[in-house]
Each structure stands twice: as structure tokens, then as C-alpha cells.
């Protein structure tokens, strides 16, 4: 059974958040009001609720030789969608990290990049070399 994920997060500006996800990340619009918006991000529901200012700056962590944001969420996509999204965001000059290969020649090898949304959230997009290794341990 395929299931969907739901995540609810505070946001500073509902309209700016909506525009970013729809125009930059190819998300679809769900139910919404002036105070909250549901975003369909590749079959997963993210609800952003207007909250005013907040701060989610946490320490980063190291994976191999890379420093990554400890507070982030993401979506696993296929390699075609990964390349398409990266190209779109690169052209729009969004706050985007370089794409990188993690776990090279190991179980769980994947390409990944991060983009920051208008609220300061880091969103990771990744595609696995072998889809069946998403949760595989050894």
C-alpha cells in the first residue's frame, strides 16, 4: 500500500510560501485560506500555517566530507525529476546547494541537493542509484 506523508509547519507569509512551492518546486495547491495552505509535494501533504517570525536554525552535521543542515525535510524523486527540478531552481537563482553524490559505491548511494524556502526551511531532493536501497541497511 502506498501511503502519503503529512507535515505541518509554521510560515511567515502564506502567499509567498504558496508561490515558492507552486512555481519553483512544481507542487500542487490544496485547500487554503489566508492563514494556511496545503501543498501537494509529490503526493505528500505539507500544511503551512501563518505564525509570524520564528527561528529554526540548528547545528549542522557531517556526512562523509559534507556539512548538511540538521533541520530539513525532503522528497525522494526519480533521476529525471531530480535533474528537472535542479535545472529549474538553478535558472531561477534560488538559494540552492550544489548537487552531490552521497554514499558513493555503498548501499544507499544517492544524488542530493538542498534548496531554502522563503521561511528558511531547507528542503532536500534526492534520487537513489538503486531505489530498493532507500531503507536497506546491508
mmCIF file of N, CA and C in Angstrom:
data_model
loop_
_atom_site.group_PDB
_atom_site.id
_atom_site.type_symbol
_atom_site.label_atom_id
_atom_site.label_comp_id
_atom_site.label_asym_id
_atom_site.label_seq_id
_atom_site.Cartn_x
_atom_site.Cartn_y
_atom_site.Cartn_z
ATOM 1 N N UNK A 1 0.840 -1.173 0.000
ATOM 2 C CA UNK A 1 0.000 0.000 0.000
ATOM 3 C C UNK A 1 0.892 1.244 0.000
ATOM 4 N N UNK A 2 0.627 2.138 -0.927
ATOM 5 C CA UNK A 2 1.352 3.412 -0.973
ATOM 6 C C UNK A 2 0.681 4.375 -0.002
ATOM 7 N N UNK A 3 1.470 4.983 0.853
ATOM 8 C CA UNK A 3 0.928 5.934 1.817
ATOM 9 C C UNK A 3 1.519 7.310 1.569
ATOM 10 N N UNK A 4 0.848 8.308 2.085
ATOM 11 C CA UNK A 4 1.312 9.683 1.952
ATOM 12 C C UNK A 4 1.786 10.176 3.309
ATOM 13 N N UNK A 5 2.626 11.184 3.262
ATOM 14 C CA UNK A 5 3.158 11.780 4.478
ATOM 15 C C UNK A 5 2.529 13.154 4.658
ATOM 16 N N UNK A 6 2.216 13.517 5.897
ATOM 17 C CA UNK A 6 1.691 14.846 6.222
ATOM 18 C C UNK A 6 2.648 15.519 7.198
ATOM 19 N N UNK A 7 2.952 16.774 6.927
ATOM 20 C CA UNK A 7 3.829 17.566 7.771
ATOM 21 C C UNK A 7 3.197 18.944 7.909
ATOM 22 N N UNK A 8 3.114 19.458 9.122
ATOM 23 C CA UNK A 8 2.568 20.794 9.345
ATOM 24 C C UNK A 8 3.667 21.679 9.925
ATOM 25 N N UNK A 9 3.867 22.838 9.292
ATOM 26 C CA UNK A 9 4.953 23.739 9.677
ATOM 27 C C UNK A 9 4.454 25.186 9.748
ATOM 28 N N UNK A 10 5.045 25.971 10.642
ATOM 29 C CA UNK A 10 4.709 27.394 10.658
ATOM 30 C C UNK A 10 5.340 28.108 9.464
ATOM 31 N N UNK A 11 4.732 29.196 9.041
ATOM 32 C CA UNK A 11 5.324 30.009 7.975
ATOM 33 C C UNK A 11 5.133 31.485 8.287
ATOM 34 N N UNK A 12 5.982 32.296 7.672
ATOM 35 C CA UNK A 12 5.924 33.744 7.886
ATOM 36 C C UNK A 12 4.867 34.401 7.005
ATOM 37 N N UNK A 13 4.756 33.932 5.760
ATOM 38 C CA UNK A 13 3.863 34.555 4.780
ATOM 39 C C UNK A 13 3.257 33.452 3.921
ATOM 40 N N UNK A 14 1.959 33.239 4.028
ATOM 41 C CA UNK A 14 1.273 32.151 3.314
ATOM 42 C C UNK A 14 1.387 32.330 1.809
ATOM 43 N N UNK A 15 1.152 33.532 1.305
ATOM 44 C CA UNK A 15 1.170 33.768 -0.141
ATOM 45 C C UNK A 15 2.562 33.548 -0.729
ATOM 46 N N UNK A 16 3.584 34.067 -0.080
ATOM 47 C CA UNK A 16 4.957 33.889 -0.556
ATOM 48 C C UNK A 16 5.352 32.408 -0.541
ATOM 49 N N UNK A 17 4.942 31.699 0.493
ATOM 50 C CA UNK A 17 5.215 30.262 0.598
ATOM 51 C C UNK A 17 4.520 29.511 -0.531
ATOM 52 N N UNK A 18 3.253 29.833 -0.767
ATOM 53 C CA UNK A 18 2.479 29.186 -1.829
ATOM 54 C C UNK A 18 3.145 29.400 -3.188
ATOM 55 N N UNK A 19 3.517 30.613 -3.486
ATOM 56 C CA UNK A 19 4.153 30.932 -4.767
ATOM 57 C C UNK A 19 5.456 30.153 -4.941
ATOM 58 N N UNK A 20 6.281 30.087 -3.895
ATOM 59 C CA UNK A 20 7.552 29.363 -3.982
ATOM 60 C C UNK A 20 7.328 27.890 -4.321
ATOM 61 N N UNK A 21 6.436 27.224 -3.606
ATOM 62 C CA UNK A 21 6.236 25.786 -3.820
ATOM 63 C C UNK A 21 5.580 25.488 -5.168
ATOM 64 N N UNK A 22 4.637 26.303 -5.576
ATOM 65 C CA UNK A 22 3.953 26.056 -6.852
ATOM 66 C C UNK A 22 4.853 26.390 -8.034
ATOM 67 N N UNK A 23 5.517 27.529 -8.006
ATOM 68 C CA UNK A 23 6.309 27.983 -9.152
ATOM 69 C C UNK A 23 7.693 27.361 -9.237
ATOM 70 N N UNK A 24 8.302 27.045 -8.125
ATOM 71 C CA UNK A 24 9.678 26.550 -8.139
ATOM 72 C C UNK A 24 9.802 25.045 -7.974
ATOM 73 N N UNK A 25 8.929 24.440 -7.191
ATOM 74 C CA UNK A 25 9.066 23.020 -6.897
ATOM 75 C C UNK A 25 8.015 22.154 -7.575
ATOM 76 N N UNK A 26 7.228 22.743 -8.461
ATOM 77 C CA UNK A 26 6.207 22.023 -9.230
ATOM 78 C C UNK A 26 5.182 21.327 -8.337
ATOM 79 N N UNK A 27 4.932 21.908 -7.177
ATOM 80 C CA UNK A 27 3.933 21.369 -6.261
ATOM 81 C C UNK A 27 2.543 21.803 -6.723
ATOM 82 N N UNK A 28 1.534 21.136 -6.190
ATOM 83 C CA UNK A 28 0.145 21.482 -6.485
ATOM 84 C C UNK A 28 -0.496 22.091 -5.241
ATOM 85 N N UNK A 29 -1.454 22.961 -5.488
ATOM 86 C CA UNK A 29 -2.160 23.651 -4.421
ATOM 87 C C UNK A 29 -3.303 22.791 -3.908
ATOM 88 N N UNK A 30 -3.424 22.711 -2.588
ATOM 89 C CA UNK A 30 -4.555 22.042 -1.955
ATOM 90 C C UNK A 30 -5.465 23.075 -1.337
ATOM 91 N N UNK A 31 -6.202 22.655 -0.330
ATOM 92 C CA UNK A 31 -7.089 23.588 0.374
ATOM 93 C C UNK A 31 -6.253 24.721 0.966
ATOM 94 N N UNK A 32 -6.849 25.905 1.058
ATOM 95 C CA UNK A 32 -6.096 27.026 1.616
ATOM 96 C C UNK A 32 -7.011 28.162 2.007
ATOM 97 N N UNK A 33 -6.513 28.975 2.935
ATOM 98 C CA UNK A 33 -7.193 30.196 3.367
ATOM 99 C C UNK A 33 -6.121 31.278 3.453
ATOM 100 N N UNK A 34 -6.462 32.414 4.029
ATOM 101 C CA UNK A 34 -5.464 33.470 4.239
ATOM 102 C C UNK A 34 -4.453 33.105 5.318
ATOM 103 N N UNK A 35 -4.803 32.131 6.183
ATOM 104 C CA UNK A 35 -3.955 31.781 7.314
ATOM 105 C C UNK A 35 -3.203 30.455 7.172
ATOM 106 N N UNK A 36 -3.548 29.633 6.189
ATOM 107 C CA UNK A 36 -2.852 28.368 5.999
ATOM 108 C C UNK A 36 -3.012 27.887 4.559
ATOM 109 N N UNK A 37 -2.115 26.989 4.152
ATOM 110 C CA UNK A 37 -2.168 26.433 2.806
ATOM 111 C C UNK A 37 -1.691 24.980 2.851
ATOM 112 N N UNK A 38 -2.414 24.113 2.142
ATOM 113 C CA UNK A 38 -1.968 22.733 1.939
ATOM 114 C C UNK A 38 -1.247 22.670 0.603
ATOM 115 N N UNK A 39 -0.050 22.094 0.618
ATOM 116 C CA UNK A 39 0.757 21.924 -0.583
ATOM 117 C C UNK A 39 0.895 20.430 -0.856
ATOM 118 N N UNK A 40 0.646 20.023 -2.096
ATOM 119 C CA UNK A 40 0.856 18.637 -2.523
ATOM 120 C C UNK A 40 2.245 18.575 -3.135
ATOM 121 N N UNK A 41 3.214 18.100 -2.370
ATOM 122 C CA UNK A 41 4.593 17.995 -2.831
ATOM 123 C C UNK A 41 4.875 16.538 -3.187
ATOM 124 N N UNK A 42 4.653 16.210 -4.451
ATOM 125 C CA UNK A 42 4.874 14.861 -4.969
ATOM 126 C C UNK A 42 4.106 13.812 -4.170
ATOM 127 N N UNK A 43 2.829 14.099 -3.914
ATOM 128 C CA UNK A 43 1.964 13.147 -3.232
ATOM 129 C C UNK A 43 2.012 13.211 -1.722
ATOM 130 N N UNK A 44 2.728 14.170 -1.175
ATOM 131 C CA UNK A 44 2.819 14.343 0.272
ATOM 132 C C UNK A 44 2.238 15.696 0.660
ATOM 133 N N UNK A 45 1.496 15.730 1.751
ATOM 134 C CA UNK A 45 0.816 16.950 2.164
ATOM 135 C C UNK A 45 1.643 17.729 3.175
ATOM 136 N N UNK A 46 1.952 18.966 2.821
ATOM 137 C CA UNK A 46 2.603 19.880 3.752
ATOM 138 C C UNK A 46 1.640 21.021 3.997
ATOM 139 N N UNK A 47 1.316 21.251 5.258
ATOM 140 C CA UNK A 47 0.446 22.358 5.636
ATOM 141 C C UNK A 47 1.309 23.444 6.251
ATOM 142 N N UNK A 48 1.231 24.634 5.681
ATOM 143 C CA UNK A 48 1.941 25.783 6.226
ATOM 144 C C UNK A 48 0.913 26.701 6.883
ATOM 145 N N UNK A 49 1.149 27.033 8.139
ATOM 146 C CA UNK A 49 0.237 27.873 8.904
ATOM 147 C C UNK A 49 0.932 29.170 9.277
ATOM 148 N N UNK A 50 0.271 30.284 8.985
ATOM 149 C CA UNK A 50 0.849 31.603 9.283
ATOM 150 C C UNK A 50 1.082 31.725 10.788
ATOM 151 N N UNK A 51 2.329 32.064 11.136
ATOM 152 C CA UNK A 51 2.659 32.142 12.552
ATOM 153 C C UNK A 51 3.452 33.386 12.918
ATOM 154 N N UNK A 52 3.935 34.130 11.932
ATOM 155 C CA UNK A 52 4.816 35.248 12.234
ATOM 156 C C UNK A 52 6.250 34.767 12.289
ATOM 157 N N UNK A 53 7.112 35.546 12.905
ATOM 158 C CA UNK A 53 8.540 35.222 12.943
ATOM 159 C C UNK A 53 8.828 34.019 13.829
ATOM 160 N N UNK A 54 9.805 33.230 13.431
ATOM 161 C CA UNK A 54 10.303 32.097 14.208
ATOM 162 C C UNK A 54 11.722 31.816 13.738
ATOM 163 N N UNK A 55 12.412 30.965 14.451
ATOM 164 C CA UNK A 55 13.795 30.650 14.110
ATOM 165 C C UNK A 55 14.015 29.151 14.255
ATOM 166 N N UNK A 56 14.420 28.505 13.159
ATOM 167 C CA UNK A 56 14.716 27.080 13.171
ATOM 168 C C UNK A 56 16.169 26.839 12.793
ATOM 169 N N UNK A 57 17.048 27.645 13.308
ATOM 170 C CA UNK A 57 18.462 27.463 12.998
ATOM 171 C C UNK A 57 19.083 26.535 14.032
ATOM 172 N N UNK A 58 19.542 25.393 13.553
ATOM 173 C CA UNK A 58 20.157 24.386 14.396
ATOM 174 C C UNK A 58 21.544 24.085 13.872
ATOM 175 N N UNK A 59 22.328 23.420 14.687
ATOM 176 C CA UNK A 59 23.651 22.998 14.253
ATOM 177 C C UNK A 59 23.547 22.081 13.042
ATOM 178 N N UNK A 60 24.563 22.106 12.225
ATOM 179 C CA UNK A 60 24.636 21.225 11.076
ATOM 180 C C UNK A 60 25.309 19.922 11.485
ATOM 181 N N UNK A 61 25.344 18.970 10.580
ATOM 182 C CA UNK A 61 26.048 17.725 10.845
ATOM 183 C C UNK A 61 26.887 17.353 9.634
ATOM 184 N N UNK A 62 27.798 16.418 9.821
ATOM 185 C CA UNK A 62 28.703 15.998 8.758
ATOM 186 C C UNK A 62 28.290 14.617 8.257
ATOM 187 N N UNK A 63 28.188 14.486 6.945
ATOM 188 C CA UNK A 63 28.011 13.193 6.281
ATOM 189 C C UNK A 63 29.154 13.078 5.296
ATOM 190 N N UNK A 64 30.023 12.127 5.542
ATOM 191 C CA UNK A 64 31.253 11.994 4.766
ATOM 192 C C UNK A 64 32.014 13.317 4.886
ATOM 193 N N UNK A 65 32.312 13.981 3.798
ATOM 194 C CA UNK A 65 33.054 15.253 3.850
ATOM 195 C C UNK A 65 32.136 16.468 3.705
ATOM 196 N N UNK A 66 30.838 16.272 3.822
ATOM 197 C CA UNK A 66 29.872 17.339 3.583
ATOM 198 C C UNK A 66 29.223 17.801 4.880
ATOM 199 N N UNK A 67 28.987 19.100 4.968
ATOM 200 C CA UNK A 67 28.252 19.686 6.085
ATOM 201 C C UNK A 67 26.807 19.868 5.620
ATOM 202 N N UNK A 68 25.857 19.265 6.350
ATOM 203 C CA UNK A 68 24.453 19.280 5.953
ATOM 204 C C UNK A 68 23.598 19.890 7.063
ATOM 205 N N UNK A 69 22.451 20.479 6.687
ATOM 206 C CA UNK A 69 21.569 21.066 7.697
ATOM 207 C C UNK A 69 20.876 19.977 8.512
ATOM 208 N N UNK A 70 20.951 20.072 9.829
ATOM 209 C CA UNK A 70 20.311 19.054 10.664
ATOM 210 C C UNK A 70 18.793 19.168 10.614
ATOM 211 N N UNK A 71 18.268 20.382 10.428
ATOM 212 C CA UNK A 71 16.815 20.567 10.349
ATOM 213 C C UNK A 71 16.428 20.730 8.886
ATOM 214 N N UNK A 72 15.858 19.681 8.305
ATOM 215 C CA UNK A 72 15.395 19.736 6.927
ATOM 216 C C UNK A 72 14.371 18.633 6.687
ATOM 217 N N UNK A 73 13.649 18.746 5.598
ATOM 218 C CA UNK A 73 12.785 17.666 5.147
ATOM 219 C C UNK A 73 13.007 17.532 3.659
ATOM 220 N N UNK A 74 12.549 16.439 3.076
ATOM 221 C CA UNK A 74 12.828 16.245 1.667
ATOM 222 C C UNK A 74 11.927 15.237 0.999
ATOM 223 N N UNK A 75 12.172 15.081 -0.292
ATOM 224 C CA UNK A 75 11.401 14.174 -1.119
ATOM 225 C C UNK A 75 12.372 13.358 -1.964
ATOM 226 N N UNK A 76 12.080 12.068 -2.089
ATOM 227 C CA UNK A 76 12.855 11.202 -2.964
ATOM 228 C C UNK A 76 12.131 11.148 -4.306
ATOM 229 N N UNK A 77 12.845 11.487 -5.369
ATOM 230 C CA UNK A 77 12.267 11.504 -6.723
ATOM 231 C C UNK A 77 13.142 10.652 -7.643
ATOM 232 N N UNK A 78 12.651 10.409 -8.856
ATOM 233 C CA UNK A 78 13.482 9.679 -9.814
ATOM 234 C C UNK A 78 14.512 10.625 -10.419
ATOM 235 N N UNK A 79 15.488 10.055 -11.109
ATOM 236 C CA UNK A 79 16.616 10.841 -11.617
ATOM 237 C C UNK A 79 16.166 11.906 -12.623
ATOM 238 N N UNK A 80 15.137 11.600 -13.408
ATOM 239 C CA UNK A 80 14.641 12.577 -14.394
ATOM 240 C C UNK A 80 14.052 13.800 -13.694
ATOM 241 N N UNK A 81 13.192 13.573 -12.706
ATOM 242 C CA UNK A 81 12.578 14.687 -11.962
ATOM 243 C C UNK A 81 13.647 15.450 -11.176
ATOM 244 N N UNK A 82 14.627 14.739 -10.637
ATOM 245 C CA UNK A 82 15.731 15.357 -9.908
ATOM 246 C C UNK A 82 16.443 16.375 -10.798
ATOM 247 N N UNK A 83 16.826 15.953 -11.997
ATOM 248 C CA UNK A 83 17.518 16.842 -12.931
ATOM 249 C C UNK A 83 16.658 18.022 -13.351
ATOM 250 N N UNK A 84 15.380 17.756 -13.578
ATOM 251 C CA UNK A 84 14.449 18.815 -13.987
ATOM 252 C C UNK A 84 14.319 19.882 -12.899
ATOM 253 N N UNK A 85 14.122 19.449 -11.655
ATOM 254 C CA UNK A 85 13.991 20.400 -10.548
ATOM 255 C C UNK A 85 15.272 21.191 -10.332
ATOM 256 N N UNK A 86 16.399 20.506 -10.396
ATOM 257 C CA UNK A 86 17.674 21.189 -10.189
ATOM 258 C C UNK A 86 17.882 22.270 -11.253
ATOM 259 N N UNK A 87 17.582 21.952 -12.498
ATOM 260 C CA UNK A 87 17.729 22.923 -13.594
ATOM 261 C C UNK A 87 16.820 24.127 -13.399
ATOM 262 N N UNK A 88 15.570 23.884 -13.036
ATOM 263 C CA UNK A 88 14.610 24.971 -12.818
ATOM 264 C C UNK A 88 15.110 25.910 -11.720
ATOM 265 N N UNK A 89 15.519 25.329 -10.592
ATOM 266 C CA UNK A 89 15.959 26.134 -9.458
ATOM 267 C C UNK A 89 17.256 26.872 -9.750
ATOM 268 N N UNK A 90 18.143 26.240 -10.505
ATOM 269 C CA UNK A 90 19.407 26.879 -10.877
ATOM 270 C C UNK A 90 19.151 28.100 -11.757
ATOM 271 N N UNK A 91 18.243 27.967 -12.705
ATOM 272 C CA UNK A 91 17.905 29.086 -13.598
ATOM 273 C C UNK A 91 17.247 30.229 -12.840
ATOM 274 N N UNK A 92 16.447 29.895 -11.814
ATOM 275 C CA UNK A 92 15.759 30.932 -11.040
ATOM 276 C C UNK A 92 16.649 31.537 -9.970
ATOM 277 N N UNK A 93 17.882 31.028 -9.876
ATOM 278 C CA UNK A 93 18.861 31.524 -8.915
ATOM 279 C C UNK A 93 18.324 31.486 -7.487
ATOM 280 N N UNK A 94 17.650 30.402 -7.152
ATOM 281 C CA UNK A 94 17.167 30.197 -5.790
ATOM 282 C C UNK A 94 18.350 29.849 -4.891
ATOM 283 N N UNK A 95 18.127 29.896 -3.601
ATOM 284 C CA UNK A 95 19.153 29.568 -2.616
ATOM 285 C C UNK A 95 19.353 28.051 -2.638
ATOM 286 N N UNK A 96 20.262 27.592 -3.495
ATOM 287 C CA UNK A 96 20.399 26.190 -3.866
ATOM 288 C C UNK A 96 21.812 25.699 -3.593
ATOM 289 N N UNK A 97 21.918 24.492 -3.029
ATOM 290 C CA UNK A 97 23.241 23.890 -2.849
ATOM 291 C C UNK A 97 23.629 23.175 -4.145
ATOM 292 N N UNK A 98 24.897 22.869 -4.292
ATOM 293 C CA UNK A 98 25.315 22.100 -5.460
ATOM 294 C C UNK A 98 24.824 20.664 -5.289
ATOM 295 N N UNK A 99 24.575 19.994 -6.402
ATOM 296 C CA UNK A 99 24.171 18.595 -6.283
ATOM 297 C C UNK A 99 25.407 17.776 -5.974
ATOM 298 N N UNK A 100 25.199 16.743 -5.196
ATOM 299 C CA UNK A 100 26.314 15.962 -4.702
ATOM 300 C C UNK A 100 25.917 14.493 -4.632
ATOM 301 N N UNK A 101 26.886 13.607 -4.772
ATOM 302 C CA UNK A 101 26.658 12.172 -4.601
ATOM 303 C C UNK A 101 27.089 11.790 -3.192
ATOM 304 N N UNK A 102 26.198 11.131 -2.480
ATOM 305 C CA UNK A 102 26.479 10.662 -1.129
ATOM 306 C C UNK A 102 26.538 9.139 -1.124
ATOM 307 N N UNK A 103 27.328 8.588 -0.225
ATOM 308 C CA UNK A 103 27.466 7.136 -0.048
ATOM 309 C C UNK A 103 27.969 6.457 -1.325
ATOM 310 N N UNK A 104 28.843 7.120 -2.052
ATOM 311 C CA UNK A 104 29.347 6.627 -3.341
ATOM 312 C C UNK A 104 29.863 5.197 -3.214
ATOM 313 N N UNK A 105 29.395 4.349 -4.122
ATOM 314 C CA UNK A 105 29.778 2.936 -4.197
ATOM 315 C C UNK A 105 29.430 2.155 -2.928
ATOM 316 N N UNK A 106 28.435 2.648 -2.176
ATOM 317 C CA UNK A 106 27.959 1.961 -0.969
ATOM 318 C C UNK A 106 26.457 1.760 -1.078
ATOM 319 N N UNK A 107 25.920 0.945 -0.181
ATOM 320 C CA UNK A 107 24.465 0.797 -0.110
ATOM 321 C C UNK A 107 23.868 2.162 0.221
ATOM 322 N N UNK A 108 22.877 2.576 -0.541
ATOM 323 C CA UNK A 108 22.224 3.862 -0.310
ATOM 324 C C UNK A 108 22.813 5.016 -1.098
ATOM 325 N N UNK A 109 23.640 4.710 -2.107
ATOM 326 C CA UNK A 109 24.209 5.791 -2.923
ATOM 327 C C UNK A 109 23.084 6.627 -3.527
ATOM 328 N N UNK A 110 23.226 7.945 -3.408
ATOM 329 C CA UNK A 110 22.195 8.831 -3.948
ATOM 330 C C UNK A 110 22.752 10.204 -4.292
ATOM 331 N N UNK A 111 22.062 10.860 -5.221
ATOM 332 C CA UNK A 111 22.310 12.266 -5.548
ATOM 333 C C UNK A 111 21.401 13.106 -4.671
ATOM 334 N N UNK A 112 21.874 14.278 -4.294
ATOM 335 C CA UNK A 112 21.092 15.119 -3.409
ATOM 336 C C UNK A 112 21.426 16.583 -3.638
ATOM 337 N N UNK A 113 20.432 17.444 -3.437
ATOM 338 C CA UNK A 113 20.667 18.883 -3.339
ATOM 339 C C UNK A 113 19.647 19.467 -2.377
ATOM 340 N N UNK A 114 19.968 20.651 -1.851
ATOM 341 C CA UNK A 114 19.100 21.351 -0.911
ATOM 342 C C UNK A 114 18.723 22.711 -1.482
ATOM 343 N N UNK A 115 17.512 23.154 -1.160
ATOM 344 C CA UNK A 115 17.060 24.496 -1.502
ATOM 345 C C UNK A 115 16.358 25.072 -0.273
ATOM 346 N N UNK A 116 16.514 26.368 -0.062
ATOM 347 C CA UNK A 116 15.886 27.033 1.084
ATOM 348 C C UNK A 116 14.603 27.712 0.628
ATOM 349 N N UNK A 117 13.507 27.481 1.354
ATOM 350 C CA UNK A 117 12.241 28.129 1.018
ATOM 351 C C UNK A 117 12.162 29.508 1.675
ATOM 352 N N UNK A 118 11.100 30.279 1.406
ATOM 353 C CA UNK A 118 11.010 31.645 1.943
ATOM 354 C C UNK A 118 10.945 31.715 3.470
ATOM 355 N N UNK A 119 10.646 30.592 4.127
ATOM 356 C CA UNK A 119 10.558 30.558 5.584
ATOM 357 C C UNK A 119 11.874 30.159 6.240
ATOM 358 N N UNK A 120 12.862 29.795 5.419
ATOM 359 C CA UNK A 120 14.149 29.361 5.953
ATOM 360 C C UNK A 120 14.284 27.853 6.070
ATOM 361 N N UNK A 121 13.245 27.099 5.668
ATOM 362 C CA UNK A 121 13.334 25.641 5.719
ATOM 363 C C UNK A 121 14.249 25.138 4.612
ATOM 364 N N UNK A 122 15.062 24.165 4.944
ATOM 365 C CA UNK A 122 15.894 23.505 3.949
ATOM 366 C C UNK A 122 15.136 22.278 3.459
ATOM 367 N N UNK A 123 15.006 22.168 2.146
ATOM 368 C CA UNK A 123 14.313 21.049 1.518
ATOM 369 C C UNK A 123 15.334 20.264 0.721
ATOM 370 N N UNK A 124 15.397 18.976 0.968
ATOM 371 C CA UNK A 124 16.336 18.116 0.249
ATOM 372 C C UNK A 124 15.595 17.319 -0.817
ATOM 373 N N UNK A 125 16.167 17.282 -1.997
ATOM 374 C CA UNK A 125 15.679 16.404 -3.057
ATOM 375 C C UNK A 125 16.770 15.388 -3.312
ATOM 376 N N UNK A 126 16.376 14.123 -3.360
ATOM 377 C CA UNK A 126 17.368 13.091 -3.607
ATOM 378 C C UNK A 126 16.806 12.020 -4.522
ATOM 379 N N UNK A 127 17.719 11.374 -5.241
ATOM 380 C CA UNK A 127 17.357 10.216 -6.054
ATOM 381 C C UNK A 127 18.415 9.144 -5.814
ATOM 382 N N UNK A 128 17.948 7.938 -5.587
ATOM 383 C CA UNK A 128 18.836 6.829 -5.283
ATOM 384 C C UNK A 128 19.285 6.126 -6.554
ATOM 385 N N UNK A 129 20.529 5.679 -6.537
ATOM 386 C CA UNK A 129 21.066 4.910 -7.662
ATOM 387 C C UNK A 129 20.252 3.630 -7.827
ATOM 388 N N UNK A 130 19.923 2.990 -6.699
ATOM 389 C CA UNK A 130 19.087 1.785 -6.697
ATOM 390 C C UNK A 130 17.922 2.030 -5.741
ATOM 391 N N UNK A 131 16.729 2.158 -6.285
ATOM 392 C CA UNK A 131 15.549 2.513 -5.497
ATOM 393 C C UNK A 131 15.303 1.555 -4.326
ATOM 394 N N UNK A 132 15.667 0.285 -4.498
ATOM 395 C CA UNK A 132 15.425 -0.689 -3.436
ATOM 396 C C UNK A 132 16.373 -0.520 -2.239
ATOM 397 N N UNK A 133 17.296 0.442 -2.325
ATOM 398 C CA UNK A 133 18.227 0.676 -1.225
ATOM 399 C C UNK A 133 17.849 1.860 -0.346
ATOM 400 N N UNK A 134 16.665 2.408 -0.548
ATOM 401 C CA UNK A 134 16.227 3.567 0.249
ATOM 402 C C UNK A 134 16.295 3.255 1.743
ATOM 403 N N UNK A 135 15.844 2.066 2.165
ATOM 404 C CA UNK A 135 15.851 1.692 3.570
ATOM 405 C C UNK A 135 16.783 0.533 3.890
ATOM 406 N N UNK A 136 17.476 0.032 2.878
ATOM 407 C CA UNK A 136 18.331 -1.141 3.073
ATOM 408 C C UNK A 136 19.519 -0.800 3.974
ATOM 409 N N UNK A 137 19.830 -1.694 4.901
ATOM 410 C CA UNK A 137 20.918 -1.485 5.850
ATOM 411 C C UNK A 137 22.203 -2.130 5.351
ATOM 412 N N UNK A 138 22.140 -3.355 4.878
ATOM 413 C CA UNK A 138 23.321 -4.038 4.346
ATOM 414 C C UNK A 138 22.936 -5.103 3.347
#
